[in-house]
Amino acid sequence: MDRYVPVAVGVALLVGAVGGYALADVSPSDPPALDDPQVERFEQTAAGCRGTINPSGGTTVGPGGRFASFGVMETASPDANLATEITRTSPDGARVTTYRVDLSSYAREGNATGAGAEDCAGEVAYRLNLTVDYREAMRVAVYEEGEAASCGGTGCSAVMADERPRWWANGTV
């Protein structure tokens, strides 16, 4: 019996080493890739000279990644068009999936110089509906001409707080 003990210990060590290697080599699978955001609706609902449109707006976040934003954006003229670009700003695998929506205005085709437009600075009311994919939580921040306008989801207070007015001073030598 004593001669079998070293063999049994050797076999047990070998089985343990092979099993340990097999378990250590198994890595958790990566989560599936997120779907691209879908623009369900983007429309201009009103346009006019500044101060003529009710300045209402807001953001709502619903189940299934539904996001809606309503707002009034200042433009160079009341007949400007709006464009939108959506960018996912969080890395793959982040717990909070974040998106940035950039709205910009541009002159309508055939009216690049503003000829024929009303002689006033404009504003355009818009409605934006998105569906976005996320892991555990999401945030969608809307920027109008590069400035934060609204936000919906987790961590929006930090996004909007970052847009506080700042004062700078430069020194010379």
PDB file of C-alpha atoms in Angstrom:
ATOM      1  CA  MET A   1       0.000   0.000   0.000  1.00  0.00           C
ATOM      2  CA  ASP A   2       2.841   2.369   0.797  1.00  0.00           C
ATOM      3  CA  ARG A   3       4.228   2.102  -2.707  1.00  0.00           C
ATOM      4  CA  TYR A   4       0.892   3.290  -4.205  1.00  0.00           C
ATOM      5  CA  VAL A   5       0.748   6.486  -2.087  1.00  0.00           C
ATOM      6  CA  PRO A   6       3.435   8.362  -4.086  1.00  0.00           C
ATOM      7  CA  VAL A   7       1.771   7.340  -7.363  1.00  0.00           C
ATOM      8  CA  ALA A   8      -1.672   8.460  -6.105  1.00  0.00           C
ATOM      9  CA  VAL A   9      -0.231  11.773  -4.907  1.00  0.00           C
ATOM     10  CA  GLY A  10       1.511  12.259  -8.267  1.00  0.00           C
ATOM     11  CA  VAL A  11      -1.690  11.537 -10.207  1.00  0.00           C
ATOM     12  CA  ALA A  12      -3.671  13.876  -7.944  1.00  0.00           C
ATOM     13  CA  LEU A  13      -1.117  16.653  -8.462  1.00  0.00           C
ATOM     14  CA  LEU A  14      -1.161  16.120 -12.226  1.00  0.00           C
ATOM     15  CA  VAL A  15      -4.964  16.141 -12.392  1.00  0.00           C
ATOM     16  CA  GLY A  16      -5.066  19.244 -10.180  1.00  0.00           C
ATOM     17  CA  ALA A  17      -2.511  21.056 -12.325  1.00  0.00           C
ATOM     18  CA  VAL A  18      -4.266  20.226 -15.601  1.00  0.00           C
ATOM     19  CA  GLY A  19      -7.671  21.148 -14.147  1.00  0.00           C
ATOM     20  CA  GLY A  20      -6.322  24.395 -12.716  1.00  0.00           C
ATOM     21  CA  TYR A  21      -4.777  25.328 -16.055  1.00  0.00           C
ATOM     22  CA  ALA A  22      -8.035  24.584 -17.877  1.00  0.00           C
ATOM     23  CA  LEU A  23     -10.057  26.730 -15.464  1.00  0.00           C
ATOM     24  CA  ALA A  24      -7.538  29.582 -15.500  1.00  0.00           C
ATOM     25  CA  ASP A  25      -7.511  29.649 -19.295  1.00  0.00           C
ATOM     26  CA  VAL A  26     -11.293  30.123 -19.502  1.00  0.00           C
ATOM     27  CA  SER A  27     -12.076  33.822 -19.720  1.00  0.00           C
ATOM     28  CA  PRO A  28     -15.513  35.348 -19.450  1.00  0.00           C
ATOM     29  CA  SER A  29     -16.963  36.096 -22.835  1.00  0.00           C
ATOM     30  CA  ASP A  30     -17.172  39.702 -23.969  1.00  0.00           C
ATOM     31  CA  PRO A  31     -20.644  41.194 -23.861  1.00  0.00           C
ATOM     32  CA  PRO A  32     -22.347  41.467 -27.236  1.00  0.00           C
ATOM     33  CA  ALA A  33     -21.704  44.652 -29.182  1.00  0.00           C
ATOM     34  CA  LEU A  34     -24.162  47.502 -28.734  1.00  0.00           C
ATOM     35  CA  ASP A  35     -26.517  48.305 -31.574  1.00  0.00           C
ATOM     36  CA  ASP A  36     -26.122  51.640 -33.329  1.00  0.00           C
ATOM     37  CA  PRO A  37     -28.445  54.397 -32.119  1.00  0.00           C
ATOM     38  CA  GLN A  38     -31.567  54.795 -34.238  1.00  0.00           C
ATOM     39  CA  VAL A  39     -33.101  58.164 -35.072  1.00  0.00           C
ATOM     40  CA  GLU A  40     -36.803  57.452 -34.953  1.00  0.00           C
ATOM     41  CA  ARG A  41     -37.819  61.040 -35.669  1.00  0.00           C
ATOM     42  CA  PHE A  42     -36.048  64.367 -36.179  1.00  0.00           C
ATOM     43  CA  GLU A  43     -38.127  67.281 -37.310  1.00  0.00           C
ATOM     44  CA  GLN A  44     -38.373  71.022 -37.158  1.00  0.00           C
ATOM     45  CA  THR A  45     -41.744  71.852 -35.629  1.00  0.00           C
ATOM     46  CA  ALA A  46     -41.660  75.671 -35.930  1.00  0.00           C
ATOM     47  CA  ALA A  47     -39.387  78.508 -37.048  1.00  0.00           C
ATOM     48  CA  GLY A  48     -39.402  82.275 -36.731  1.00  0.00           C
ATOM     49  CA  CYS A  49     -37.537  85.341 -35.566  1.00  0.00           C
ATOM     50  CA  ARG A  50     -36.014  85.091 -32.095  1.00  0.00           C
ATOM     51  CA  GLY A  51     -38.540  85.546 -29.354  1.00  0.00           C
ATOM     52  CA  THR A  52     -41.522  84.444 -31.444  1.00  0.00           C
ATOM     53  CA  ILE A  53     -41.515  80.735 -30.490  1.00  0.00           C
ATOM     54  CA  ASN A  54     -42.564  79.465 -27.069  1.00  0.00           C
ATOM     55  CA  PRO A  55     -39.219  78.562 -25.431  1.00  0.00           C
ATOM     56  CA  SER A  56     -40.428  75.230 -24.085  1.00  0.00           C
ATOM     57  CA  GLY A  57     -38.256  72.181 -24.170  1.00  0.00           C
ATOM     58  CA  GLY A  58     -37.361  69.074 -22.283  1.00  0.00           C
ATOM     59  CA  THR A  59     -35.941  65.616 -22.317  1.00  0.00           C
ATOM     60  CA  THR A  60     -37.516  62.290 -21.430  1.00  0.00           C
ATOM     61  CA  VAL A  61     -36.005  58.844 -21.140  1.00  0.00           C
ATOM     62  CA  GLY A  62     -38.267  55.824 -21.457  1.00  0.00           C
ATOM     63  CA  PRO A  63     -37.977  52.056 -21.281  1.00  0.00           C
ATOM     64  CA  GLY A  64     -36.025  50.189 -23.908  1.00  0.00           C
ATOM     65  CA  GLY A  65     -33.587  53.039 -24.546  1.00  0.00           C
ATOM     66  CA  ARG A  66     -36.197  55.468 -25.838  1.00  0.00           C
ATOM     67  CA  PHE A  67     -35.081  59.086 -25.655  1.00  0.00           C
ATOM     68  CA  ALA A  68     -36.969  62.233 -26.650  1.00  0.00           C
ATOM     69  CA  SER A  69     -35.799  65.829 -26.685  1.00  0.00           C
ATOM     70  CA  PHE A  70     -37.784  68.951 -27.522  1.00  0.00           C
ATOM     71  CA  GLY A  71     -36.205  72.364 -27.736  1.00  0.00           C
ATOM     72  CA  VAL A  72     -35.809  75.703 -29.425  1.00  0.00           C
ATOM     73  CA  MET A  73     -32.426  76.447 -30.986  1.00  0.00           C
ATOM     74  CA  GLU A  74     -31.137  79.864 -31.984  1.00  0.00           C
ATOM     75  CA  THR A  75     -30.114  80.113 -35.639  1.00  0.00           C
ATOM     76  CA  ALA A  76     -28.707  82.782 -37.950  1.00  0.00           C
ATOM     77  CA  SER A  77     -32.044  83.150 -39.734  1.00  0.00           C
ATOM     78  CA  PRO A  78     -35.585  81.827 -39.290  1.00  0.00           C
ATOM     79  CA  ASP A  79     -35.342  79.737 -42.447  1.00  0.00           C
ATOM     80  CA  ALA A  80     -32.320  77.686 -41.330  1.00  0.00           C
ATOM     81  CA  ASN A  81     -32.285  73.896 -41.378  1.00  0.00           C
ATOM     82  CA  LEU A  82     -31.044  71.694 -38.556  1.00  0.00           C
ATOM     83  CA  ALA A  83     -28.766  68.665 -38.735  1.00  0.00           C
ATOM     84  CA  THR A  84     -27.970  66.078 -36.065  1.00  0.00           C
ATOM     85  CA  GLU A  85     -25.021  63.794 -35.384  1.00  0.00           C
ATOM     86  CA  ILE A  86     -25.010  61.082 -32.711  1.00  0.00           C
ATOM     87  CA  THR A  87     -21.811  59.734 -31.170  1.00  0.00           C
ATOM     88  CA  ARG A  88     -21.391  57.051 -28.511  1.00  0.00           C
ATOM     89  CA  THR A  89     -18.872  58.548 -26.103  1.00  0.00           C
ATOM     90  CA  SER A  90     -18.443  55.651 -23.659  1.00  0.00           C
ATOM     91  CA  PRO A  91     -15.980  52.809 -24.209  1.00  0.00           C
ATOM     92  CA  ASP A  92     -17.130  49.262 -24.954  1.00  0.00           C
ATOM     93  CA  GLY A  93     -18.202  47.461 -21.809  1.00  0.00           C
ATOM     94  CA  ALA A  94     -18.946  50.614 -19.781  1.00  0.00           C
ATOM     95  CA  ARG A  95     -21.691  50.269 -17.190  1.00  0.00           C
ATOM     96  CA  VAL A  96     -23.162  53.643 -18.168  1.00  0.00           C
ATOM     97  CA  THR A  97     -23.444  53.918 -21.946  1.00  0.00           C
ATOM     98  CA  THR A  98     -23.223  57.561 -22.972  1.00  0.00           C
ATOM     99  CA  TYR A  99     -24.202  59.311 -26.169  1.00  0.00           C
ATOM    100  CA  ARG A 100     -23.673  62.848 -27.418  1.00  0.00           C
ATOM    101  CA  VAL A 101     -26.149  64.407 -29.851  1.00  0.00           C
ATOM    102  CA  ASP A 102     -24.836  67.453 -31.707  1.00  0.00           C
ATOM    103  CA  LEU A 103     -27.367  69.748 -33.349  1.00  0.00           C
ATOM    104  CA  SER A 104     -26.183  72.359 -35.805  1.00  0.00           C
ATOM    105  CA  SER A 105     -27.901  74.803 -38.101  1.00  0.00           C
ATOM    106  CA  TYR A 106     -27.141  75.623 -41.700  1.00  0.00           C
ATOM    107  CA  ALA A 107     -28.658  77.794 -44.418  1.00  0.00           C
ATOM    108  CA  ARG A 108     -31.287  76.190 -46.593  1.00  0.00           C
ATOM    109  CA  GLU A 109     -30.143  75.129 -50.038  1.00  0.00           C
ATOM    110  CA  GLY A 110     -30.293  78.002 -52.499  1.00  0.00           C
ATOM    111  CA  ASN A 111     -30.172  80.457 -49.626  1.00  0.00           C
ATOM    112  CA  ALA A 112     -26.520  80.244 -48.578  1.00  0.00           C
ATOM    113  CA  THR A 113     -26.191  84.006 -48.151  1.00  0.00           C
ATOM    114  CA  GLY A 114     -29.542  84.471 -46.481  1.00  0.00           C
ATOM    115  CA  ALA A 115     -31.007  86.309 -49.476  1.00  0.00           C
ATOM    116  CA  GLY A 116     -34.775  86.317 -49.284  1.00  0.00           C
ATOM    117  CA  ALA A 117     -34.783  85.437 -45.597  1.00  0.00           C
ATOM    118  CA  GLU A 118     -36.500  87.584 -43.043  1.00  0.00           C
ATOM    119  CA  ASP A 119     -34.156  90.239 -41.730  1.00  0.00           C
ATOM    120  CA  CYS A 120     -33.837  88.855 -38.208  1.00  0.00           C
ATOM    121  CA  ALA A 121     -31.916  86.314 -36.184  1.00  0.00           C
ATOM    122  CA  GLY A 122     -33.909  83.119 -36.056  1.00  0.00           C
ATOM    123  CA  GLU A 123     -34.864  80.231 -33.895  1.00  0.00           C
ATOM    124  CA  VAL A 124     -36.106  76.769 -34.777  1.00  0.00           C
ATOM    125  CA  ALA A 125     -38.158  74.430 -32.595  1.00  0.00           C
ATOM    126  CA  TYR A 126     -37.289  70.758 -32.961  1.00  0.00           C
ATOM    127  CA  ARG A 127     -38.330  67.307 -31.843  1.00  0.00           C
ATOM    128  CA  LEU A 128     -35.818  64.441 -31.663  1.00  0.00           C
ATOM    129  CA  ASN A 129     -36.697  60.824 -30.857  1.00  0.00           C
ATOM    130  CA  LEU A 130     -33.944  58.202 -30.535  1.00  0.00           C
ATOM    131  CA  THR A 131     -33.627  54.593 -29.502  1.00  0.00           C
ATOM    132  CA  VAL A 132     -30.237  53.774 -28.006  1.00  0.00           C
ATOM    133  CA  ASP A 133     -28.734  50.512 -26.781  1.00  0.00           C
ATOM    134  CA  TYR A 134     -27.103  50.320 -23.346  1.00  0.00           C
ATOM    135  CA  ARG A 135     -25.849  47.888 -20.705  1.00  0.00           C
ATOM    136  CA  GLU A 136     -26.953  48.930 -17.201  1.00  0.00           C
ATOM    137  CA  ALA A 137     -27.686  52.647 -17.532  1.00  0.00           C
ATOM    138  CA  MET A 138     -27.511  55.352 -20.180  1.00  0.00           C
ATOM    139  CA  ARG A 139     -27.056  59.068 -20.647  1.00  0.00           C
ATOM    140  CA  VAL A 140     -27.852  61.136 -23.734  1.00  0.00           C
ATOM    141  CA  ALA A 141     -26.598  64.730 -23.782  1.00  0.00           C
ATOM    142  CA  VAL A 142     -27.886  67.134 -26.451  1.00  0.00           C
ATOM    143  CA  TYR A 143     -25.626  69.973 -27.593  1.00  0.00           C
ATOM    144  CA  GLU A 144     -26.861  72.881 -29.708  1.00  0.00           C
ATOM    145  CA  GLU A 145     -24.031  74.457 -31.709  1.00  0.00           C
ATOM    146  CA  GLY A 146     -21.526  72.955 -29.229  1.00  0.00           C
ATOM    147  CA  GLU A 147     -23.243  74.053 -25.987  1.00  0.00           C
ATOM    148  CA  ALA A 148     -25.045  71.643 -23.656  1.00  0.00           C
ATOM    149  CA  ALA A 149     -28.783  72.175 -24.047  1.00  0.00           C
ATOM    150  CA  SER A 150     -30.385  69.166 -22.341  1.00  0.00           C
ATOM    151  CA  CYS A 151     -29.596  65.753 -20.972  1.00  0.00           C
ATOM    152  CA  GLY A 152     -31.468  62.608 -19.992  1.00  0.00           C
ATOM    153  CA  GLY A 153     -30.359  59.615 -17.965  1.00  0.00           C
ATOM    154  CA  THR A 154     -27.685  58.835 -15.391  1.00  0.00           C
ATOM    155  CA  GLY A 155     -25.128  61.531 -14.518  1.00  0.00           C
ATOM    156  CA  CYS A 156     -26.749  64.472 -16.276  1.00  0.00           C
ATOM    157  CA  SER A 157     -26.056  66.889 -13.437  1.00  0.00           C
ATOM    158  CA  ALA A 158     -22.330  66.545 -14.150  1.00  0.00           C
ATOM    159  CA  VAL A 159     -22.841  67.230 -17.867  1.00  0.00           C
ATOM    160  CA  MET A 160     -24.964  70.303 -17.270  1.00  0.00           C
ATOM    161  CA  ALA A 161     -22.738  71.575 -14.416  1.00  0.00           C
ATOM    162  CA  ASP A 162     -19.780  71.498 -16.797  1.00  0.00           C
ATOM    163  CA  GLU A 163     -21.519  74.204 -18.823  1.00  0.00           C
ATOM    164  CA  ARG A 164     -21.396  76.830 -16.059  1.00  0.00           C
ATOM    165  CA  PRO A 165     -20.038  80.250 -17.024  1.00  0.00           C
ATOM    166  CA  ARG A 166     -16.313  80.592 -16.455  1.00  0.00           C
ATOM    167  CA  TRP A 167     -14.136  83.645 -16.134  1.00  0.00           C
ATOM    168  CA  TRP A 168     -10.522  83.619 -17.182  1.00  0.00           C
ATOM    169  CA  ALA A 169      -7.624  85.910 -16.491  1.00  0.00           C
ATOM    170  CA  ASN A 170      -4.296  85.985 -18.277  1.00  0.00           C
ATOM    171  CA  GLY A 171      -1.152  87.409 -16.829  1.00  0.00           C
ATOM    172  CA  THR A 172       1.702  88.928 -18.758  1.00  0.00           C
ATOM    173  CA  VAL A 173       5.365  89.091 -17.864  1.00  0.00           C
TER     174      VAL A 173
END
